[in-house]
C-alpha cells in the first residue's frame, strides 16, 4: 500500500492526539493509556500504567474534561483522508462500509447502557467499519440503549448519514450488513443516501409474488421483489453452509456468486469485533460512566487503526502494535524504559552496579 503516505498521516494524527490534553498531567495519562491499549492480548489494568497512578487514570477516563470529542474528530478525519490518498488517481473506486451490532456481555446494573437484546445481557454497540483495498478500520459507533430508544437499524442509518459528502462524491459506496438490518426502512435509508447495498435476509422473508412466496423459494442469482419494498428489483444470492442456508440481496444486479462473495467481505468487521474484544481490551470495559465508555472505545479504535497501518505480512498483532507505539509515540516507550530502570535500581546496586542516564542534545 501507500506506506509512506499512511505513515506520514499516522504520525500527524498521533501528534494531534497527544496535543489535545491541555495539561501536562493529563497528557501523561493519555500517554499511559496509549501504552496500555497497544499491548494486544494483555489484560488492561490501570494498576499496570506507567508513570501515573490507577486513580489518576480512572479520573482521566471518567471525570476530567479533556476534549475527547476532538480526538474522535481527528481520528475520523484521518480515516477519511487516508482513504482519499489511497484512491488517488483512480476513477471513482468502490468503498465498502459495513454496519453490525456487537455485544459486550456484562452482568449487573453498575455499568452504563447495560440492557438485554436478543437474549444477551450487556452493552450493545452498532459499529460502522470501512474497507478499501488493504485499508480497514472502525469509523464510529452508537450504543443501543434498550426498549423505547432508537433501534439498531436507526442507529446504523445515523452512522451512514455522517459519511462526509467528499467521500460520497469520490467513491461508489456499497453498504454491507447481515439479516439484522433487512428491514425496509434500512434499505430505503441506504438508497436515499445514494449508496448500494448487499444485505442478508432471512429465509422466510416474503416477496411480492402472489401467495406465500419467500426468498427461500427463489433461485440463486434470480431477481426478487421484496414485500414492503417497492423501490427496485433486487438480485438474490444463496449459499449452503452445512445445516443452514444463508441468503442476501443486492441493490445492484449482480450474479449470485458475486453477491455471496460481497456478503463474505462483511466478515472483516466480524474479525475486528473478535480482535477488538480479545486483543485490544474492548470486552474488558468495566468503568461506570458513559464518558468512560466513550473514551475506552476511542482508545480501542485508535490502537486498532494504528496497529493495522503498521502491520506487514507475517507480523502478529502484538508486533505491529509495538511497532506503532514505538514509531508514533517514542516518548511513551522512553518513559517505559526509564520506569523499568527505576524499578531495577535496587537490584543493580546489590550487585555492584550504578546506572545513570542523561538526555543527549541531538
mmCIF file of C-alpha atoms in Angstrom:
data_model
loop_
_atom_site.group_PDB
_atom_site.id
_atom_site.type_symbol
_atom_site.label_atom_id
_atom_site.label_comp_id
_atom_site.label_asym_id
_atom_site.label_seq_id
_atom_site.Cartn_x
_atom_site.Cartn_y
_atom_site.Cartn_z
ATOM 1 C CA UNK A 1 0.000 0.000 0.000
ATOM 2 C CA UNK A 2 0.924 3.640 0.152
ATOM 3 C CA UNK A 3 3.117 3.022 3.219
ATOM 4 C CA UNK A 4 4.832 6.395 3.112
ATOM 5 C CA UNK A 5 1.551 8.294 2.846
ATOM 6 C CA UNK A 6 -0.097 6.291 5.617
ATOM 7 C CA UNK A 7 2.983 6.584 7.820
ATOM 8 C CA UNK A 8 3.113 10.359 7.428
ATOM 9 C CA UNK A 9 -0.573 10.734 8.193
ATOM 10 C CA UNK A 10 -0.362 8.373 11.170
ATOM 11 C CA UNK A 11 2.476 10.458 12.603
ATOM 12 C CA UNK A 12 0.435 13.656 12.160
ATOM 13 C CA UNK A 13 -2.563 12.009 13.829
ATOM 14 C CA UNK A 14 -0.520 10.808 16.798
ATOM 15 C CA UNK A 15 0.895 14.271 17.418
ATOM 16 C CA UNK A 16 -2.517 15.902 17.181
ATOM 17 C CA UNK A 17 -3.967 13.403 19.630
ATOM 18 C CA UNK A 18 -1.165 13.985 22.135
ATOM 19 C CA UNK A 19 -1.606 17.769 21.859
ATOM 20 C CA UNK A 20 -5.289 17.668 22.832
ATOM 21 C CA UNK A 21 -4.996 17.433 26.664
ATOM 22 C CA UNK A 22 -4.411 20.945 27.990
ATOM 23 C CA UNK A 23 -2.281 19.991 30.992
ATOM 24 C CA UNK A 24 0.944 18.023 31.285
ATOM 25 C CA UNK A 25 -0.712 15.839 33.931
ATOM 26 C CA UNK A 26 -3.499 14.784 31.535
ATOM 27 C CA UNK A 27 -1.060 14.290 28.673
ATOM 28 C CA UNK A 28 0.861 11.808 30.815
ATOM 29 C CA UNK A 29 -2.387 9.963 31.474
ATOM 30 C CA UNK A 30 -3.075 9.848 27.738
ATOM 31 C CA UNK A 31 0.422 8.507 27.060
ATOM 32 C CA UNK A 32 -0.059 5.843 29.729
ATOM 33 C CA UNK A 33 -3.404 4.873 28.173
ATOM 34 C CA UNK A 34 -1.851 4.540 24.731
ATOM 35 C CA UNK A 35 0.793 2.214 26.165
ATOM 36 C CA UNK A 36 -1.866 0.019 27.788
ATOM 37 C CA UNK A 37 -4.055 -0.267 24.697
ATOM 38 C CA UNK A 38 -1.119 -1.013 22.384
ATOM 39 C CA UNK A 39 -0.481 -4.278 24.225
ATOM 40 C CA UNK A 40 -2.633 -6.865 22.372
ATOM 41 C CA UNK A 41 -3.568 -9.953 24.296
ATOM 42 C CA UNK A 42 -2.776 -8.486 27.709
ATOM 43 C CA UNK A 43 -5.425 -7.602 30.255
ATOM 44 C CA UNK A 44 -5.783 -3.846 30.541
ATOM 45 C CA UNK A 45 -5.214 -2.917 34.170
ATOM 46 C CA UNK A 46 -4.857 0.667 35.326
ATOM 47 C CA UNK A 47 -2.524 -0.662 38.016
ATOM 48 C CA UNK A 48 -0.011 -1.515 35.277
ATOM 49 C CA UNK A 49 0.033 2.006 33.799
ATOM 50 C CA UNK A 50 3.431 3.642 33.503
ATOM 51 C CA UNK A 51 4.027 6.987 35.196
ATOM 52 C CA UNK A 52 0.535 7.576 36.596
ATOM 53 C CA UNK A 53 -1.474 6.076 39.423
ATOM 54 C CA UNK A 54 -4.552 3.899 38.822
ATOM 55 C CA UNK A 55 -6.753 6.548 40.433
ATOM 56 C CA UNK A 56 -5.337 9.247 38.146
ATOM 57 C CA UNK A 57 -6.048 7.127 35.090
ATOM 58 C CA UNK A 58 -9.568 6.402 36.326
ATOM 59 C CA UNK A 59 -10.206 10.141 36.669
ATOM 60 C CA UNK A 60 -8.721 10.679 33.218
ATOM 61 C CA UNK A 61 -11.339 8.348 31.694
ATOM 62 C CA UNK A 62 -14.328 9.156 33.897
ATOM 63 C CA UNK A 63 -14.014 12.686 35.246
ATOM 64 C CA UNK A 64 -11.586 15.068 33.596
ATOM 65 C CA UNK A 65 -12.923 17.397 30.911
ATOM 66 C CA UNK A 66 -10.197 16.957 28.283
ATOM 67 C CA UNK A 67 -11.622 17.180 24.776
ATOM 68 C CA UNK A 68 -12.095 13.538 23.788
ATOM 69 C CA UNK A 69 -14.685 14.644 21.195
ATOM 70 C CA UNK A 70 -11.871 16.378 19.372
ATOM 71 C CA UNK A 71 -9.912 13.110 19.470
ATOM 72 C CA UNK A 72 -12.819 11.411 17.716
ATOM 73 C CA UNK A 73 -12.944 14.191 15.118
ATOM 74 C CA UNK A 74 -9.209 13.977 14.471
ATOM 75 C CA UNK A 75 -9.280 10.188 14.129
ATOM 76 C CA UNK A 76 -12.314 10.116 11.828
ATOM 77 C CA UNK A 77 -10.894 12.874 9.641
ATOM 78 C CA UNK A 78 -7.708 10.806 9.451
ATOM 79 C CA UNK A 79 -9.723 7.763 8.340
ATOM 80 C CA UNK A 80 -11.466 9.594 5.518
ATOM 81 C CA UNK A 81 -8.344 11.443 4.357
ATOM 82 C CA UNK A 82 -6.215 8.328 4.180
ATOM 83 C CA UNK A 83 -8.935 6.668 2.101
ATOM 84 C CA UNK A 84 -8.770 9.593 -0.314
ATOM 85 C CA UNK A 85 -4.990 9.246 -0.512
ATOM 86 C CA UNK A 86 -5.242 5.522 -1.215
ATOM 87 C CA UNK A 87 -7.736 6.136 -4.040
ATOM 88 C CA UNK A 88 -5.677 8.852 -5.679
ATOM 89 C CA UNK A 89 -5.627 8.708 -9.494
ATOM 90 C CA UNK A 90 -8.395 6.097 -9.547
ATOM 91 C CA UNK A 91 -11.726 6.731 -11.199
ATOM 92 C CA UNK A 92 -14.488 6.559 -8.557
ATOM 93 C CA UNK A 93 -13.398 3.312 -6.860
ATOM 94 C CA UNK A 94 -15.525 1.102 -4.617
ATOM 95 C CA UNK A 95 -15.621 1.735 -0.868
ATOM 96 C CA UNK A 96 -17.279 -0.837 1.389
ATOM 97 C CA UNK A 97 -18.943 0.296 4.594
ATOM 98 C CA UNK A 98 -20.128 -2.440 6.942
ATOM 99 C CA UNK A 99 -22.555 -1.961 9.812
ATOM 100 C CA UNK A 100 -23.250 -4.512 12.513
ATOM 101 C CA UNK A 101 -24.124 -4.880 16.170
ATOM 102 C CA UNK A 102 -21.885 -6.498 18.748
ATOM 103 C CA UNK A 103 -22.443 -7.078 22.461
ATOM 104 C CA UNK A 104 -20.013 -6.600 25.321
ATOM 105 C CA UNK A 105 -21.521 -9.159 27.633
ATOM 106 C CA UNK A 106 -21.885 -7.731 31.140
ATOM 107 C CA UNK A 107 -23.944 -8.512 34.226
ATOM 108 C CA UNK A 108 -25.408 -6.260 36.893
ATOM 109 C CA UNK A 109 -26.540 -2.671 36.574
ATOM 110 C CA UNK A 110 -23.448 -0.707 37.612
ATOM 111 C CA UNK A 111 -22.119 -0.181 34.092
ATOM 112 C CA UNK A 112 -23.677 2.339 31.665
ATOM 113 C CA UNK A 113 -26.161 1.311 28.972
ATOM 114 C CA UNK A 114 -26.488 -2.317 30.077
ATOM 115 C CA UNK A 115 -29.650 -3.891 28.640
ATOM 116 C CA UNK A 116 -30.949 -7.135 27.167
ATOM 117 C CA UNK A 117 -31.150 -7.569 23.396
ATOM 118 C CA UNK A 118 -31.862 -10.854 21.613
ATOM 119 C CA UNK A 119 -31.392 -12.644 24.916
ATOM 120 C CA UNK A 120 -27.915 -11.200 25.518
ATOM 121 C CA UNK A 121 -27.227 -9.072 28.586
ATOM 122 C CA UNK A 122 -24.624 -6.348 28.145
ATOM 123 C CA UNK A 123 -23.639 -3.202 26.264
ATOM 124 C CA UNK A 124 -24.777 -3.302 22.632
ATOM 125 C CA UNK A 125 -22.709 -1.368 20.097
ATOM 126 C CA UNK A 126 -23.609 -0.618 16.488
ATOM 127 C CA UNK A 127 -20.343 -0.062 14.611
ATOM 128 C CA UNK A 128 -19.507 1.461 11.218
ATOM 129 C CA UNK A 129 -16.444 -0.117 9.585
ATOM 130 C CA UNK A 130 -14.668 0.961 6.383
ATOM 131 C CA UNK A 131 -12.697 -1.222 3.969
ATOM 132 C CA UNK A 132 -10.839 -0.188 0.839
ATOM 133 C CA UNK A 133 -8.193 -2.496 -0.597
ATOM 134 C CA UNK A 134 -5.977 -3.373 2.419
ATOM 135 C CA UNK A 135 -7.144 -0.388 4.450
ATOM 136 C CA UNK A 136 -9.654 -1.369 7.101
ATOM 137 C CA UNK A 137 -10.667 0.340 10.318
ATOM 138 C CA UNK A 138 -13.626 1.135 12.585
ATOM 139 C CA UNK A 139 -15.020 4.612 11.980
ATOM 140 C CA UNK A 140 -17.651 5.277 14.643
ATOM 141 C CA UNK A 141 -20.266 3.676 16.865
ATOM 142 C CA UNK A 142 -23.599 4.122 18.595
ATOM 143 C CA UNK A 143 -24.943 2.457 21.742
ATOM 144 C CA UNK A 144 -28.286 0.676 21.626
ATOM 145 C CA UNK A 145 -29.896 1.629 24.942
ATOM 146 C CA UNK A 146 -32.814 -0.801 25.094
ATOM 147 C CA UNK A 147 -36.559 -0.726 24.550
ATOM 148 C CA UNK A 148 -38.252 2.545 23.662
ATOM 149 C CA UNK A 149 -34.996 4.020 22.310
ATOM 150 C CA UNK A 150 -33.547 4.227 18.799
ATOM 151 C CA UNK A 151 -33.310 0.774 17.219
ATOM 152 C CA UNK A 152 -30.054 -0.701 15.867
ATOM 153 C CA UNK A 153 -31.390 -0.050 12.340
ATOM 154 C CA UNK A 154 -31.940 3.633 13.117
ATOM 155 C CA UNK A 155 -28.532 3.891 14.767
ATOM 156 C CA UNK A 156 -26.863 2.286 11.743
ATOM 157 C CA UNK A 157 -28.524 4.793 9.425
ATOM 158 C CA UNK A 158 -27.364 7.621 11.698
ATOM 159 C CA UNK A 159 -23.785 6.401 11.285
ATOM 160 C CA UNK A 160 -24.103 6.177 7.498
ATOM 161 C CA UNK A 161 -25.603 9.668 7.301
ATOM 162 C CA UNK A 162 -22.413 11.043 8.845
ATOM 163 C CA UNK A 163 -20.265 9.895 5.922
ATOM 164 C CA UNK A 164 -18.807 13.152 4.523
ATOM 165 C CA UNK A 165 -20.005 14.469 1.174
ATOM 166 C CA UNK A 166 -16.478 14.396 -0.268
ATOM 167 C CA UNK A 167 -16.361 10.637 0.375
ATOM 168 C CA UNK A 168 -19.754 10.129 -1.309
ATOM 169 C CA UNK A 169 -18.548 12.034 -4.368
ATOM 170 C CA UNK A 170 -15.174 10.302 -4.578
ATOM 171 C CA UNK A 171 -16.275 6.694 -4.017
ATOM 172 C CA UNK A 172 -19.036 4.356 -5.073
ATOM 173 C CA UNK A 173 -20.196 3.231 -1.639
ATOM 174 C CA UNK A 174 -21.557 -0.245 -1.034
ATOM 175 C CA UNK A 175 -23.083 -0.986 2.375
ATOM 176 C CA UNK A 176 -22.744 -4.491 3.803
ATOM 177 C CA UNK A 177 -24.940 -5.773 6.630
ATOM 178 C CA UNK A 178 -26.399 -9.027 7.958
ATOM 179 C CA UNK A 179 -30.045 -10.027 8.233
ATOM 180 C CA UNK A 180 -30.470 -7.993 11.406
ATOM 181 C CA UNK A 181 -30.673 -4.973 9.100
ATOM 182 C CA UNK A 182 -33.013 -6.346 6.428
ATOM 183 C CA UNK A 183 -35.877 -4.001 7.394
ATOM 184 C CA UNK A 184 -37.312 -1.992 4.525
ATOM 185 C CA UNK A 185 -36.629 1.239 6.412
ATOM 186 C CA UNK A 186 -32.912 0.415 6.423
ATOM 187 C CA UNK A 187 -32.817 -0.483 2.727
ATOM 188 C CA UNK A 188 -34.728 2.667 1.866
ATOM 189 C CA UNK A 189 -32.427 4.773 4.031
ATOM 190 C CA UNK A 190 -29.327 3.366 2.334
ATOM 191 C CA UNK A 191 -30.724 4.047 -1.131
ATOM 192 C CA UNK A 192 -31.818 7.535 -0.053
ATOM 193 C CA UNK A 193 -28.140 8.197 0.703
ATOM 194 C CA UNK A 194 -27.380 7.052 -2.851
ATOM 195 C CA UNK A 195 -25.435 4.017 -1.597
ATOM 196 C CA UNK A 196 -25.698 0.490 -2.975
ATOM 197 C CA UNK A 197 -26.101 -2.450 -0.604
ATOM 198 C CA UNK A 198 -25.633 -6.173 -0.106
ATOM 199 C CA UNK A 199 -27.707 -7.165 2.920
ATOM 200 C CA UNK A 200 -28.510 -10.561 4.394
ATOM 201 C CA UNK A 201 -32.157 -11.618 4.579
ATOM 202 C CA UNK A 202 -33.974 -14.365 6.452
ATOM 203 C CA UNK A 203 -35.142 -17.404 4.535
ATOM 204 C CA UNK A 204 -38.772 -16.587 5.360
ATOM 205 C CA UNK A 205 -38.606 -13.003 4.098
ATOM 206 C CA UNK A 206 -41.717 -12.513 1.963
ATOM 207 C CA UNK A 207 -41.638 -11.435 -1.675
ATOM 208 C CA UNK A 208 -44.401 -9.619 -3.538
ATOM 209 C CA UNK A 209 -45.299 -12.695 -5.626
ATOM 210 C CA UNK A 210 -48.908 -13.866 -5.259
ATOM 211 C CA UNK A 211 -49.319 -16.407 -2.492
ATOM 212 C CA UNK A 212 -46.845 -17.056 0.271
ATOM 213 C CA UNK A 213 -43.562 -16.940 -1.631
ATOM 214 C CA UNK A 214 -40.362 -16.307 0.331
ATOM 215 C CA UNK A 215 -36.752 -15.779 -0.728
ATOM 216 C CA UNK A 216 -36.143 -19.472 0.095
ATOM 217 C CA UNK A 217 -38.358 -20.281 -2.897
ATOM 218 C CA UNK A 218 -36.298 -18.111 -5.278
ATOM 219 C CA UNK A 219 -33.262 -19.286 -7.278
ATOM 220 C CA UNK A 220 -29.649 -18.359 -6.669
ATOM 221 C CA UNK A 221 -28.836 -15.395 -8.921
ATOM 222 C CA UNK A 222 -32.513 -14.698 -9.590
ATOM 223 C CA UNK A 223 -34.386 -11.419 -9.290
ATOM 224 C CA UNK A 224 -36.773 -10.751 -6.408
ATOM 225 C CA UNK A 225 -39.118 -8.018 -5.287
ATOM 226 C CA UNK A 226 -39.396 -7.988 -1.506
ATOM 227 C CA UNK A 227 -42.699 -7.373 0.221
ATOM 228 C CA UNK A 228 -42.910 -3.841 1.661
ATOM 229 C CA UNK A 229 -40.146 -2.794 -0.730
ATOM 230 C CA UNK A 230 -41.353 -1.028 -3.816
ATOM 231 C CA UNK A 231 -38.265 0.884 -4.926
ATOM 232 C CA UNK A 232 -36.479 -1.602 -7.169
ATOM 233 C CA UNK A 233 -35.882 -5.211 -8.119
ATOM 234 C CA UNK A 234 -33.099 -6.904 -6.189
ATOM 235 C CA UNK A 235 -30.829 -9.795 -7.095
ATOM 236 C CA UNK A 236 -30.544 -12.778 -4.751
ATOM 237 C CA UNK A 237 -27.636 -14.909 -3.644
ATOM 238 C CA UNK A 238 -27.895 -18.057 -1.528
ATOM 239 C CA UNK A 239 -25.254 -20.339 -0.102
ATOM 240 C CA UNK A 240 -25.469 -23.650 1.736
ATOM 241 C CA UNK A 241 -23.195 -23.913 4.784
ATOM 242 C CA UNK A 242 -23.710 -27.283 6.361
ATOM 243 C CA UNK A 243 -27.091 -27.491 8.034
ATOM 244 C CA UNK A 244 -28.030 -23.891 7.259
ATOM 245 C CA UNK A 245 -28.623 -21.850 4.137
ATOM 246 C CA UNK A 246 -27.928 -18.130 4.000
ATOM 247 C CA UNK A 247 -29.471 -15.510 1.751
ATOM 248 C CA UNK A 248 -28.511 -11.994 0.710
ATOM 249 C CA UNK A 249 -29.953 -9.411 -1.656
ATOM 250 C CA UNK A 250 -28.160 -6.773 -3.679
ATOM 251 C CA UNK A 251 -29.429 -3.425 -4.945
ATOM 252 C CA UNK A 252 -27.154 -3.934 -7.966
ATOM 253 C CA UNK A 253 -27.994 -6.668 -10.435
ATOM 254 C CA UNK A 254 -25.036 -8.863 -9.556
ATOM 255 C CA UNK A 255 -24.524 -12.552 -10.232
ATOM 256 C CA UNK A 256 -25.453 -14.838 -7.364
ATOM 257 C CA UNK A 257 -21.847 -15.806 -6.653
ATOM 258 C CA UNK A 258 -20.827 -12.142 -6.639
ATOM 259 C CA UNK A 259 -23.473 -11.405 -4.010
ATOM 260 C CA UNK A 260 -22.231 -14.206 -1.782
ATOM 261 C CA UNK A 261 -18.631 -13.049 -2.207
ATOM 262 C CA UNK A 262 -19.610 -9.498 -1.267
ATOM 263 C CA UNK A 263 -21.566 -10.717 1.730
ATOM 264 C CA UNK A 264 -18.492 -12.639 2.835
ATOM 265 C CA UNK A 265 -16.459 -9.430 2.953
ATOM 266 C CA UNK A 266 -18.565 -8.355 5.915
ATOM 267 C CA UNK A 267 -16.523 -10.803 7.998
ATOM 268 C CA UNK A 268 -13.758 -8.193 8.090
ATOM 269 C CA UNK A 269 -15.949 -6.374 10.602
ATOM 270 C CA UNK A 270 -16.589 -9.605 12.483
ATOM 271 C CA UNK A 271 -12.819 -10.083 12.655
ATOM 272 C CA UNK A 272 -12.483 -6.606 14.155
ATOM 273 C CA UNK A 273 -15.101 -7.468 16.778
ATOM 274 C CA UNK A 274 -13.108 -10.545 17.748
ATOM 275 C CA UNK A 275 -9.738 -8.793 17.795
ATOM 276 C CA UNK A 276 -11.147 -5.688 19.454
ATOM 277 C CA UNK A 277 -12.640 -7.723 22.285
ATOM 278 C CA UNK A 278 -9.882 -10.245 22.874
ATOM 279 C CA UNK A 279 -6.727 -8.418 21.723
ATOM 280 C CA UNK A 280 -7.382 -4.716 22.348
ATOM 281 C CA UNK A 281 -9.467 -4.876 25.515
ATOM 282 C CA UNK A 282 -12.891 -3.857 24.233
ATOM 283 C CA UNK A 283 -14.590 -6.648 26.195
ATOM 284 C CA UNK A 284 -12.678 -5.697 29.362
ATOM 285 C CA UNK A 285 -14.534 -2.418 29.799
ATOM 286 C CA UNK A 286 -15.589 -2.056 33.447
ATOM 287 C CA UNK A 287 -15.893 1.680 34.080
ATOM 288 C CA UNK A 288 -19.126 3.068 35.498
ATOM 289 C CA UNK A 289 -19.694 6.183 33.401
ATOM 290 C CA UNK A 290 -20.891 6.849 29.866
ATOM 291 C CA UNK A 291 -17.906 9.161 29.418
ATOM 292 C CA UNK A 292 -15.587 6.341 30.442
ATOM 293 C CA UNK A 293 -17.196 4.019 27.890
ATOM 294 C CA UNK A 294 -16.783 6.539 25.075
ATOM 295 C CA UNK A 295 -13.120 7.136 25.891
ATOM 296 C CA UNK A 296 -12.433 3.416 26.285
ATOM 297 C CA UNK A 297 -13.874 2.721 22.826
ATOM 298 C CA UNK A 298 -11.869 5.656 21.451
ATOM 299 C CA UNK A 299 -8.640 4.051 22.684
ATOM 300 C CA UNK A 300 -9.586 0.674 21.200
ATOM 301 C CA UNK A 301 -10.429 2.200 17.796
ATOM 302 C CA UNK A 302 -7.251 4.281 17.781
ATOM 303 C CA UNK A 303 -4.984 1.390 18.812
ATOM 304 C CA UNK A 304 -6.548 -0.947 16.237
ATOM 305 C CA UNK A 305 -6.250 1.610 13.434
ATOM 306 C CA UNK A 306 -2.599 2.429 14.096
ATOM 307 C CA UNK A 307 -1.723 -1.234 14.554
ATOM 308 C CA UNK A 308 -3.268 -2.243 11.225
ATOM 309 C CA UNK A 309 -1.442 0.578 9.430
ATOM 310 C CA UNK A 310 1.882 -0.743 10.743
ATOM 311 C CA UNK A 311 1.192 -4.423 10.196
ATOM 312 C CA UNK A 312 3.100 -6.189 7.452
ATOM 313 C CA UNK A 313 2.581 -9.687 6.086
ATOM 314 C CA UNK A 314 3.640 -12.294 8.625
ATOM 315 C CA UNK A 315 3.604 -9.818 11.516
ATOM 316 C CA UNK A 316 1.460 -10.574 14.565
ATOM 317 C CA UNK A 317 -0.890 -8.009 16.067
ATOM 318 C CA UNK A 318 1.369 -7.707 19.086
ATOM 319 C CA UNK A 319 4.407 -6.991 16.923
ATOM 320 C CA UNK A 320 2.512 -4.471 14.824
ATOM 321 C CA UNK A 321 1.099 -2.716 17.894
ATOM 322 C CA UNK A 322 4.584 -2.467 19.417
ATOM 323 C CA UNK A 323 5.937 -1.059 16.153
ATOM 324 C CA UNK A 324 3.137 1.529 16.006
ATOM 325 C CA UNK A 325 3.731 2.519 19.626
ATOM 326 C CA UNK A 326 7.492 2.901 19.249
ATOM 327 C CA UNK A 327 7.248 4.677 15.889
ATOM 328 C CA UNK A 328 4.471 7.144 16.698
ATOM 329 C CA UNK A 329 4.844 7.605 20.452
ATOM 330 C CA UNK A 330 8.589 7.294 21.205
ATOM 331 C CA UNK A 331 8.223 9.295 24.436
ATOM 332 C CA UNK A 332 5.801 6.642 25.707
ATOM 333 C CA UNK A 333 8.404 3.949 25.076
ATOM 334 C CA UNK A 334 11.146 6.071 26.630
ATOM 335 C CA UNK A 335 9.121 6.631 29.784
ATOM 336 C CA UNK A 336 8.504 2.886 29.996
ATOM 337 C CA UNK A 337 12.231 2.127 29.761
ATOM 338 C CA UNK A 338 13.129 4.763 32.365
ATOM 339 C CA UNK A 339 10.474 3.377 34.675
ATOM 340 C CA UNK A 340 11.962 -0.106 34.327
ATOM 341 C CA UNK A 341 15.393 1.244 35.210
ATOM 342 C CA UNK A 342 13.997 2.867 38.338
ATOM 343 C CA UNK A 343 12.351 -0.388 39.375
ATOM 344 C CA UNK A 344 15.623 -2.300 38.974
ATOM 345 C CA UNK A 345 17.871 0.286 40.650
ATOM 346 C CA UNK A 346 17.999 -1.571 43.978
ATOM 347 C CA UNK A 347 18.789 -4.871 42.255
ATOM 348 C CA UNK A 348 21.676 -3.260 40.343
ATOM 349 C CA UNK A 349 23.098 -1.671 43.485
ATOM 350 C CA UNK A 350 23.076 -5.043 45.241
ATOM 351 C CA UNK A 351 25.344 -6.405 42.527
ATOM 352 C CA UNK A 352 27.736 -3.502 42.467
ATOM 353 C CA UNK A 353 26.324 -1.592 39.522
ATOM 354 C CA UNK A 354 25.391 2.062 39.365
ATOM 355 C CA UNK A 355 23.346 3.125 36.379
ATOM 356 C CA UNK A 356 22.638 6.707 35.347
ATOM 357 C CA UNK A 357 21.209 8.328 32.252
ATOM 358 C CA UNK A 358 21.129 11.778 30.724
ATOM 359 C CA UNK A 359 19.393 13.319 27.758
ATOM 360 C CA UNK A 360 21.654 13.987 24.776
ATOM 361 C CA UNK A 361 21.244 17.033 22.568
ATOM 362 C CA UNK A 362 20.578 15.791 19.030
#
